[in-house]
CSV table of C-alpha atoms and ligand atoms in Angstrom, one decimal:
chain,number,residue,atom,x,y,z
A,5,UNK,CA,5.3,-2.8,4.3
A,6,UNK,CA,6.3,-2.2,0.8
A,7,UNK,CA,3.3,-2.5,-2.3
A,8,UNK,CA,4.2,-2.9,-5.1
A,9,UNK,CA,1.9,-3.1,-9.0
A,10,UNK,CA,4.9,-3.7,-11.4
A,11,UNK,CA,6.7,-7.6,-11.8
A,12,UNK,CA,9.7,-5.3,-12.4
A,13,UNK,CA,10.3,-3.5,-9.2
A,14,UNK,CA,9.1,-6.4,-7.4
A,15,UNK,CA,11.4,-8.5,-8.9
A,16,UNK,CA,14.1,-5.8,-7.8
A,17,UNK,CA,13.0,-5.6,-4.4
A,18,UNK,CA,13.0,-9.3,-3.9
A,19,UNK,CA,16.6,-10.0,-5.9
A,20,UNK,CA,18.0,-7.6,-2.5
A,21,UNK,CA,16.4,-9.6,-0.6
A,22,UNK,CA,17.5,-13.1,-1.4
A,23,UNK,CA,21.0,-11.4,-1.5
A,24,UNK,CA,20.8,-11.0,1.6
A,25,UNK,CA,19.6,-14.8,1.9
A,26,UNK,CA,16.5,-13.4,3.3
A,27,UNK,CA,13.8,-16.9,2.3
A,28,UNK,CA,10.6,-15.7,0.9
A,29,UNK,CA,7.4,-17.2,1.3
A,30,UNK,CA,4.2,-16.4,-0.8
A,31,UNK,CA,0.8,-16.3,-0.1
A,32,UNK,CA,-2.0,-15.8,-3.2
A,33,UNK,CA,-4.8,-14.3,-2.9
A,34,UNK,CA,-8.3,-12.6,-4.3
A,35,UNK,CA,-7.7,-9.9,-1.8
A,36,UNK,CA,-11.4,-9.1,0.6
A,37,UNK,CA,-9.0,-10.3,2.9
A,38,UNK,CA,-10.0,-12.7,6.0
A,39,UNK,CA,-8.8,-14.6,9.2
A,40,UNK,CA,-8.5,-16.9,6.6
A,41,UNK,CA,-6.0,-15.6,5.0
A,42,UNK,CA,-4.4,-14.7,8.2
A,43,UNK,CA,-3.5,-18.0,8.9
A,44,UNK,CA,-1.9,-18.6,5.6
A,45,UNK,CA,0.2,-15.1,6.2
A,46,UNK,CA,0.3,-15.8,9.9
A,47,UNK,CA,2.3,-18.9,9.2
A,48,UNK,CA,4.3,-17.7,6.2
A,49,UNK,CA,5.5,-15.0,8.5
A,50,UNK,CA,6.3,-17.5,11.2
A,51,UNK,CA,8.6,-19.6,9.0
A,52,UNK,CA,10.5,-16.6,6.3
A,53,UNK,CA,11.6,-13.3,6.5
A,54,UNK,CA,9.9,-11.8,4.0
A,55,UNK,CA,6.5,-12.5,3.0
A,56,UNK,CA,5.0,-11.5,0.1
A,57,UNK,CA,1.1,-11.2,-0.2
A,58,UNK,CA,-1.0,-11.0,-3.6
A,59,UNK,CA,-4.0,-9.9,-4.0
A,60,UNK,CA,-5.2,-10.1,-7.7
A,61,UNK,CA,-8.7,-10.9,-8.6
A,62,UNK,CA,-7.6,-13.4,-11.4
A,63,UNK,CA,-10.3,-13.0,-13.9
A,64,UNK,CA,-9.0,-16.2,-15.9
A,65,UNK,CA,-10.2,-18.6,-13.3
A,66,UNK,CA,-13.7,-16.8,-13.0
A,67,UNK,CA,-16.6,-19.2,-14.9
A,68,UNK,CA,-19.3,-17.3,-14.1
A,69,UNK,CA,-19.1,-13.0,-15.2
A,70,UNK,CA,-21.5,-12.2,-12.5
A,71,UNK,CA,-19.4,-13.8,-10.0
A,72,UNK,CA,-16.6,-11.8,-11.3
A,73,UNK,CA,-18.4,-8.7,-10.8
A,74,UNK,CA,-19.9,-9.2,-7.3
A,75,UNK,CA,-16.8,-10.4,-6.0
A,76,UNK,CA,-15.6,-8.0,-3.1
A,77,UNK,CA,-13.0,-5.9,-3.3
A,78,UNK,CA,-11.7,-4.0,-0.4
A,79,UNK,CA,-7.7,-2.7,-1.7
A,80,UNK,CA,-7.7,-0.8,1.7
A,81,UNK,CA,-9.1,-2.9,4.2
A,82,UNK,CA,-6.2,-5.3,2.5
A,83,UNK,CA,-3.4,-3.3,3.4
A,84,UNK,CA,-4.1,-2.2,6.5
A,85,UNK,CA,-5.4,-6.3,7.6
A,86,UNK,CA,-1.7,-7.1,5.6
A,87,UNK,CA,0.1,-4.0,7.9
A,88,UNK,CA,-1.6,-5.7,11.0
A,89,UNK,CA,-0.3,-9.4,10.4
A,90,UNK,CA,3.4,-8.4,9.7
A,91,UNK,CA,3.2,-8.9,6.0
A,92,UNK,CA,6.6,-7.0,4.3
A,93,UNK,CA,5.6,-7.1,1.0
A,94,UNK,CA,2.3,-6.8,-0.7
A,95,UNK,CA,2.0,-7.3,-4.6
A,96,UNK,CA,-1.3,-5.9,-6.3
A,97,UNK,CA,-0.9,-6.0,-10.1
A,98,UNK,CA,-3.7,-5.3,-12.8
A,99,UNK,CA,-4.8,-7.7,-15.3
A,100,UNK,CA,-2.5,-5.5,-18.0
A,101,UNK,CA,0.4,-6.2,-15.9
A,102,UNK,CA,0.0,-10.1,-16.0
A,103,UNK,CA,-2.0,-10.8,-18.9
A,104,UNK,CA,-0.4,-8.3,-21.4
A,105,UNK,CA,-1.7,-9.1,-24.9
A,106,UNK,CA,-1.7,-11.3,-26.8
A,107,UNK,CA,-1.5,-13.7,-24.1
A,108,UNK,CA,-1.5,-17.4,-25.2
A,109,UNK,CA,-0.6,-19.5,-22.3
A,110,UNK,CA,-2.7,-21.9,-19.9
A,111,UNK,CA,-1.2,-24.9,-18.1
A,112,UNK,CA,-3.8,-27.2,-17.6
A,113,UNK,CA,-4.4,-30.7,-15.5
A,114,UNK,CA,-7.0,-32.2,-17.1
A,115,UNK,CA,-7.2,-35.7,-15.1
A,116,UNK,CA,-6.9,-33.5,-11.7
A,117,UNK,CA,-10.1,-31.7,-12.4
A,118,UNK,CA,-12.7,-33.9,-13.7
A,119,UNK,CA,-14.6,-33.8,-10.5
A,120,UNK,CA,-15.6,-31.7,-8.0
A,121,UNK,CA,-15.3,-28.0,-8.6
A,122,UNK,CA,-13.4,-28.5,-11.8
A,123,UNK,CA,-16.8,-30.6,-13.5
A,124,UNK,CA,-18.8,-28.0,-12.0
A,125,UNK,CA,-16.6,-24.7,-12.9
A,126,UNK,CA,-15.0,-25.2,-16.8
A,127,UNK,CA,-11.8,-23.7,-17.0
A,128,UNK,CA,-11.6,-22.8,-13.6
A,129,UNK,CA,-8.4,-24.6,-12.2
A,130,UNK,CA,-6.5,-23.9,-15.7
A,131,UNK,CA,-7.2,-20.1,-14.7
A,132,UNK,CA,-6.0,-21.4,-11.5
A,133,UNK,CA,-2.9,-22.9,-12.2
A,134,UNK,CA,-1.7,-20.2,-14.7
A,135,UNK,CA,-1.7,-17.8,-12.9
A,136,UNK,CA,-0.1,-19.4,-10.0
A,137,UNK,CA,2.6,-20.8,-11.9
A,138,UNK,CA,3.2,-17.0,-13.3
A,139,UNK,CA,3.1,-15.7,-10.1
A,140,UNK,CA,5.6,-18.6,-8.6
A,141,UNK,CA,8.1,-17.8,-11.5
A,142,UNK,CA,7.9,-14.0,-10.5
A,143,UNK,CA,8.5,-14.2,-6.9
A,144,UNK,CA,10.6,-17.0,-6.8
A,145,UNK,CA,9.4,-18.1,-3.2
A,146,UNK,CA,10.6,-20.8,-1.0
A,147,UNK,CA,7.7,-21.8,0.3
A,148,UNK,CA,4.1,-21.0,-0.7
A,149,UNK,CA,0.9,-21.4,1.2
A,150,UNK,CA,-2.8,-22.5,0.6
A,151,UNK,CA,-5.5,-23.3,2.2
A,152,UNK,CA,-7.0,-27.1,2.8
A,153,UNK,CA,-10.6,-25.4,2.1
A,154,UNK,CA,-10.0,-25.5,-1.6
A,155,UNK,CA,-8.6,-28.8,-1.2
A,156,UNK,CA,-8.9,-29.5,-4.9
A,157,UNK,CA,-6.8,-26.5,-5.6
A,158,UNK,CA,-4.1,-27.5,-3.1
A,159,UNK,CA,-4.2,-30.5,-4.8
A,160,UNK,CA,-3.9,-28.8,-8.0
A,161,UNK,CA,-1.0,-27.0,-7.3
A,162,UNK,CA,1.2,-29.4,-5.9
A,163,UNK,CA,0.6,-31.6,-8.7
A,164,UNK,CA,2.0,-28.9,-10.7
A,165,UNK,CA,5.1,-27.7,-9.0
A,166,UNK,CA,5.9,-31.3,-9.1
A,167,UNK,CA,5.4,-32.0,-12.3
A,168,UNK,CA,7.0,-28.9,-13.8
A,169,UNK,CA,9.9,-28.5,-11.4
A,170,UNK,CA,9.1,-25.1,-9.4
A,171,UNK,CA,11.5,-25.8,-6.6
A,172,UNK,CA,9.3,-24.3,-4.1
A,173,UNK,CA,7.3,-26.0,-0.7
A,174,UNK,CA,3.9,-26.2,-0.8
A,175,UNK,CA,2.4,-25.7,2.4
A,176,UNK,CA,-1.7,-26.7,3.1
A,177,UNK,CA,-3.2,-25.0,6.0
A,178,UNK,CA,-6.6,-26.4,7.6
A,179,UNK,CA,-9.6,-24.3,7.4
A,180,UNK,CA,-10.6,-21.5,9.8
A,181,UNK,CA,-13.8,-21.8,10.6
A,182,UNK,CA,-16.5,-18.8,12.4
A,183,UNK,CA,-17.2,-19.8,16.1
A,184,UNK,CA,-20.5,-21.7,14.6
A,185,UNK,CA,-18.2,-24.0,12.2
A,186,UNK,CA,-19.2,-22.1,8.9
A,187,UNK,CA,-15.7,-22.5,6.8
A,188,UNK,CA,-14.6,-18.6,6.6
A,189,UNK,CA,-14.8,-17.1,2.8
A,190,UNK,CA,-15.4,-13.5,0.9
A,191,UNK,CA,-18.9,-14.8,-0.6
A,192,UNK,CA,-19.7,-15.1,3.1
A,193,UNK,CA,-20.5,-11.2,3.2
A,194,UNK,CA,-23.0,-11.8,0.3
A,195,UNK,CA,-25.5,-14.2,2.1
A,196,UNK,CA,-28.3,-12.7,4.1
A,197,UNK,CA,-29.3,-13.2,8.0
A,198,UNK,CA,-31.2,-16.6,6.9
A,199,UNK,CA,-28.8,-18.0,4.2
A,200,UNK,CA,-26.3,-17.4,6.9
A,201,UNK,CA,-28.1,-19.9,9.0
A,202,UNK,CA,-28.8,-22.2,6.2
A,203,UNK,CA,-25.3,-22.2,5.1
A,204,UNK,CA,-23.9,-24.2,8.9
A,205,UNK,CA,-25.3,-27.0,6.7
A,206,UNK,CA,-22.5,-27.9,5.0
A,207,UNK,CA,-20.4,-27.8,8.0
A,208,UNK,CA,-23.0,-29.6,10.3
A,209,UNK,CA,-23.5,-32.3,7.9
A,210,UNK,CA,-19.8,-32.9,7.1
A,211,UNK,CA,-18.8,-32.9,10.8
A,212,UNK,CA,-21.6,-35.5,11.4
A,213,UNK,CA,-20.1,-37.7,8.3
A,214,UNK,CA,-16.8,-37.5,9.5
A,215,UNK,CA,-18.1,-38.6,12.7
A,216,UNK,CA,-19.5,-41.9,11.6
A,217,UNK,CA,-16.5,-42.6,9.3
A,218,UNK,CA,-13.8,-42.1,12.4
A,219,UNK,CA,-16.6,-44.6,14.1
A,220,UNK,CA,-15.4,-47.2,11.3
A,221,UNK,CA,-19.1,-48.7,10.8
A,222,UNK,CA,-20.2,-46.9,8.2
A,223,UNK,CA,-19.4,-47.3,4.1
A,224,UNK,CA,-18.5,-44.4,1.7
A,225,UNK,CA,-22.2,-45.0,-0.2
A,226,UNK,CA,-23.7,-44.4,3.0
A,227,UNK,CA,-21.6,-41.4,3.8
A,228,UNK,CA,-22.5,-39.9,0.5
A,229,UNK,CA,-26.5,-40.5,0.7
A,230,UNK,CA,-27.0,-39.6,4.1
A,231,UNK,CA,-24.5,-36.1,3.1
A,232,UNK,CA,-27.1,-35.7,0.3
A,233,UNK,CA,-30.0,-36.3,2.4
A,234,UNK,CA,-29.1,-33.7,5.0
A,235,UNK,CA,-28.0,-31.2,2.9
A,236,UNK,CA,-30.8,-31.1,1.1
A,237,UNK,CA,-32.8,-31.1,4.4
A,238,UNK,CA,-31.9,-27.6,4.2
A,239,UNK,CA,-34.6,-25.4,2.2
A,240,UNK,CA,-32.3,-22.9,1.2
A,241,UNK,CA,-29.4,-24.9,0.2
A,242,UNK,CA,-29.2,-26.2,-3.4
A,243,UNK,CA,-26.4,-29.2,-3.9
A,244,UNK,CA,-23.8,-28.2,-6.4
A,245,UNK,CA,-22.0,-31.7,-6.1
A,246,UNK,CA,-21.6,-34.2,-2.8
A,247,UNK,CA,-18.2,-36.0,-3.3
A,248,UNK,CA,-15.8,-38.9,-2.2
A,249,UNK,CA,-12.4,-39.4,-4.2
A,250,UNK,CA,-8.9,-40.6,-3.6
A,251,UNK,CA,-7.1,-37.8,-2.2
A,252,UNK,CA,-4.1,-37.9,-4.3
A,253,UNK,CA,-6.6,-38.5,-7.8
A,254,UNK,CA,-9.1,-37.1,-7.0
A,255,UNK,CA,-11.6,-39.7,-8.8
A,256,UNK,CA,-14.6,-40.8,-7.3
A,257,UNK,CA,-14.1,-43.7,-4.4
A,258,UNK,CA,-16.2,-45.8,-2.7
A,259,UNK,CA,-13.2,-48.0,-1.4
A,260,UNK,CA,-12.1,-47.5,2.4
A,261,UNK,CA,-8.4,-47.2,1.8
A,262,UNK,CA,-5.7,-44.7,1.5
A,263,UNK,CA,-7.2,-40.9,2.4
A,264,UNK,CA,-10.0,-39.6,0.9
A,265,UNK,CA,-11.7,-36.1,0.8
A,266,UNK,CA,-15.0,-35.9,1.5
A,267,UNK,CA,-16.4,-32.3,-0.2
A,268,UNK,CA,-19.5,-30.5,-0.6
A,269,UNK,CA,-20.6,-27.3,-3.1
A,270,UNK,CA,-23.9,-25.8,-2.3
A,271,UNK,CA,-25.8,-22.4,-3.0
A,272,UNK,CA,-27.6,-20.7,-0.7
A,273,UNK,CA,-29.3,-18.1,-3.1
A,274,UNK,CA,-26.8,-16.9,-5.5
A,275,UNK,CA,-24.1,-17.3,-3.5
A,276,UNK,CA,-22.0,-20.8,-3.7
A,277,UNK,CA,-20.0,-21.9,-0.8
A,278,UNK,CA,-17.7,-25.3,-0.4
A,279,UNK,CA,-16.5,-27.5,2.6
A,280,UNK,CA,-14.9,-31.1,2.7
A,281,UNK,CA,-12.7,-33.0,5.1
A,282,UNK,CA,-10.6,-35.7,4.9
A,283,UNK,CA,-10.1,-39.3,6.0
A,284,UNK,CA,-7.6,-41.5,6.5
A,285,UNK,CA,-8.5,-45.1,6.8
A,286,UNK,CA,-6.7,-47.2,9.2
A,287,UNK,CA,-4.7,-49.9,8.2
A,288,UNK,CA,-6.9,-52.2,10.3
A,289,UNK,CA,-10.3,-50.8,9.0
A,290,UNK,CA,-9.6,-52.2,5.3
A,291,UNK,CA,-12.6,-54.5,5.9
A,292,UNK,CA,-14.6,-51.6,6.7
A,293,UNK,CA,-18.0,-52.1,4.5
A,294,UNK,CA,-17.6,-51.0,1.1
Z,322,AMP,P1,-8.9,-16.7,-2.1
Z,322,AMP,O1,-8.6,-15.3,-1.8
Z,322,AMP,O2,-10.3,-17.1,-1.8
Z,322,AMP,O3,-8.4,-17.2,-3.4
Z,322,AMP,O4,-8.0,-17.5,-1.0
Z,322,AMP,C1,-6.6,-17.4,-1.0
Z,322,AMP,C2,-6.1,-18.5,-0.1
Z,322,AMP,O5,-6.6,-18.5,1.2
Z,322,AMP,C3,-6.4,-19.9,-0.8
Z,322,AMP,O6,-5.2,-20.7,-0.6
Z,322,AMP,C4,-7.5,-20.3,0.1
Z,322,AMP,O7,-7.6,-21.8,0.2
Z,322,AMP,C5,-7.1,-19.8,1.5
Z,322,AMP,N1,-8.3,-19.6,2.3
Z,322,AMP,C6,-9.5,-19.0,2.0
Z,322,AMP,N2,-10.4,-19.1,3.0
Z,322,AMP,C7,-9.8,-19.9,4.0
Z,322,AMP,C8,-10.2,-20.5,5.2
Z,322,AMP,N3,-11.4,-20.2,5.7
Z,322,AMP,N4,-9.3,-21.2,5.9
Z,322,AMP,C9,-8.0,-21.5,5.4
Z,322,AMP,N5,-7.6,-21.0,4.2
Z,322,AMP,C10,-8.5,-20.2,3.5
């Protein structure tokens, strides 16, 4: 495996490679790497030769400093879990390297983040997509994978790429989960034994929900109430936001058609965890209550 901290000898490595018509796929990340992140890698390295891993902890798309601060960091637990899963290359530049001063631009989607975590988290997604659309134009990938946990994100980003012409495939991969359903993520580590416990919440009470939606006798409204009701059920859980949109819009639905994603944001203490699913509706099941 080959780490590199400079866009420039990146760049180098990378312009042999695709020489040698060698496809590149990306995978971003915060780094406190995961089995989450393995199967984003795990897949990347499935479908290019070379695969190139980032681990940055983006401050830009940090609303909360405290967050910032407690986030984990782990550089070499990273490259040796990156060594293990077959990753060639791994990127890990510092803030100086991508945001040199005086750094001016965003690229923002305002409509795509009015809800969900980009109402609860200002500035968060235009943190997000900067710096993926830096790191895009850097590497130059063919394909790049995210995960369908931070659906909103996923969504995110492929609305950009489209709209601005990165000719790259975005790839979604569904969410790993522990053996007890809790969605796999680096605040994990920061939640005690009982917030642990607390947290299968969100996971519990979304599973349930998609239940009675696949069951086709149940309406969004109701879907959304009893999420609330069970969620906060929970003493040590404290609702961020319960949601239903349009999975392409991602604005608020309570209309049985198309796909929607049904997502959850909670704390348990300080630390603030998200889940979601989503639904397709049925052709047939158009007359579902509404
Ligand atoms: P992060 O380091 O949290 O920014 O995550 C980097 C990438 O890994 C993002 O595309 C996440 O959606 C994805 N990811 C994080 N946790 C999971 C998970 N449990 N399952 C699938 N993908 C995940």
């Amino acid at each position: 495996m080959e780490t590199f901290e400079k866009i420039r000898d990146l760049q180098a490595f990378l312009k042999s490679q695709k020489a040698r018509d060698r496809q590149i796929g990306f995978v971003p990340t915060l780094g406190a790497l995961h089995a989450g992140h393995g199967a984003l890698i795990e897949k990347a390295c499935a479908q290019n030769a070379v695969t190139v891993v980032s681990r940055f902890i983006n401050p830009t798309q940090f609303d909360d400093p405290a967050d910032f601060k407690a986030y984990p960091r782990d550089p070499e637990g990273d490259a040796r879990f990156c060594q293990q899963y077959g990753v060639t290359t791994l990127f890990q530049p510092s803030a100086q390297e991508l945001y040199p001063e005086p750094f001016q631009t965003r690229v923002a989607l305002p409509q795509l983040t009015q809800t969900l975590c980009g109402a609860k988290r200002p500035g968060h997604f235009e943190g997000v997509a900067t710096v993926v659309s830096k790191l895009l134009h850097i590497i130059q990938p063919r394909r790049a994978y995210f995960g369908e946990k931070d659906a909103q994100q996923l969504a995110v980003v492929k609305r950009m790429v489209k709209d601005l012409n990165f000719p790259v495939e975005i790839i979604g991969v569904p969410t790993v989960r522990d053996a007890d359903g809790l969605a796999i993520s680096s605040r994990n580590a920061r939640l005690n034994p009982q917030q642990r416990l607390a947290a299968l919440v969100l996971n519990r009470a979304l599973h349930e929900a998609q239940k009675k939606l696949k069951s086709g006798r149940v309406s969004l409204t109701w879907v959304k109430s009893h999420l609330i009701e069970q969620i906060q059920s929970e003493r040590l859980a404290t609702i961020d936001y319960v949601s239903i949109v349009d999975a392409e819009t991602l604005r608020e639905t309570t209309t049985p058609k198309g796909t929607v994603l049904v997502a959850a944001a909670a704390y348990f203490g300080e630390v603030r965890l998200i889940d979601n699913f989503s639904h397709t509706f049925a052709k047939r099941n158009l007359r579902q209550l509404s």
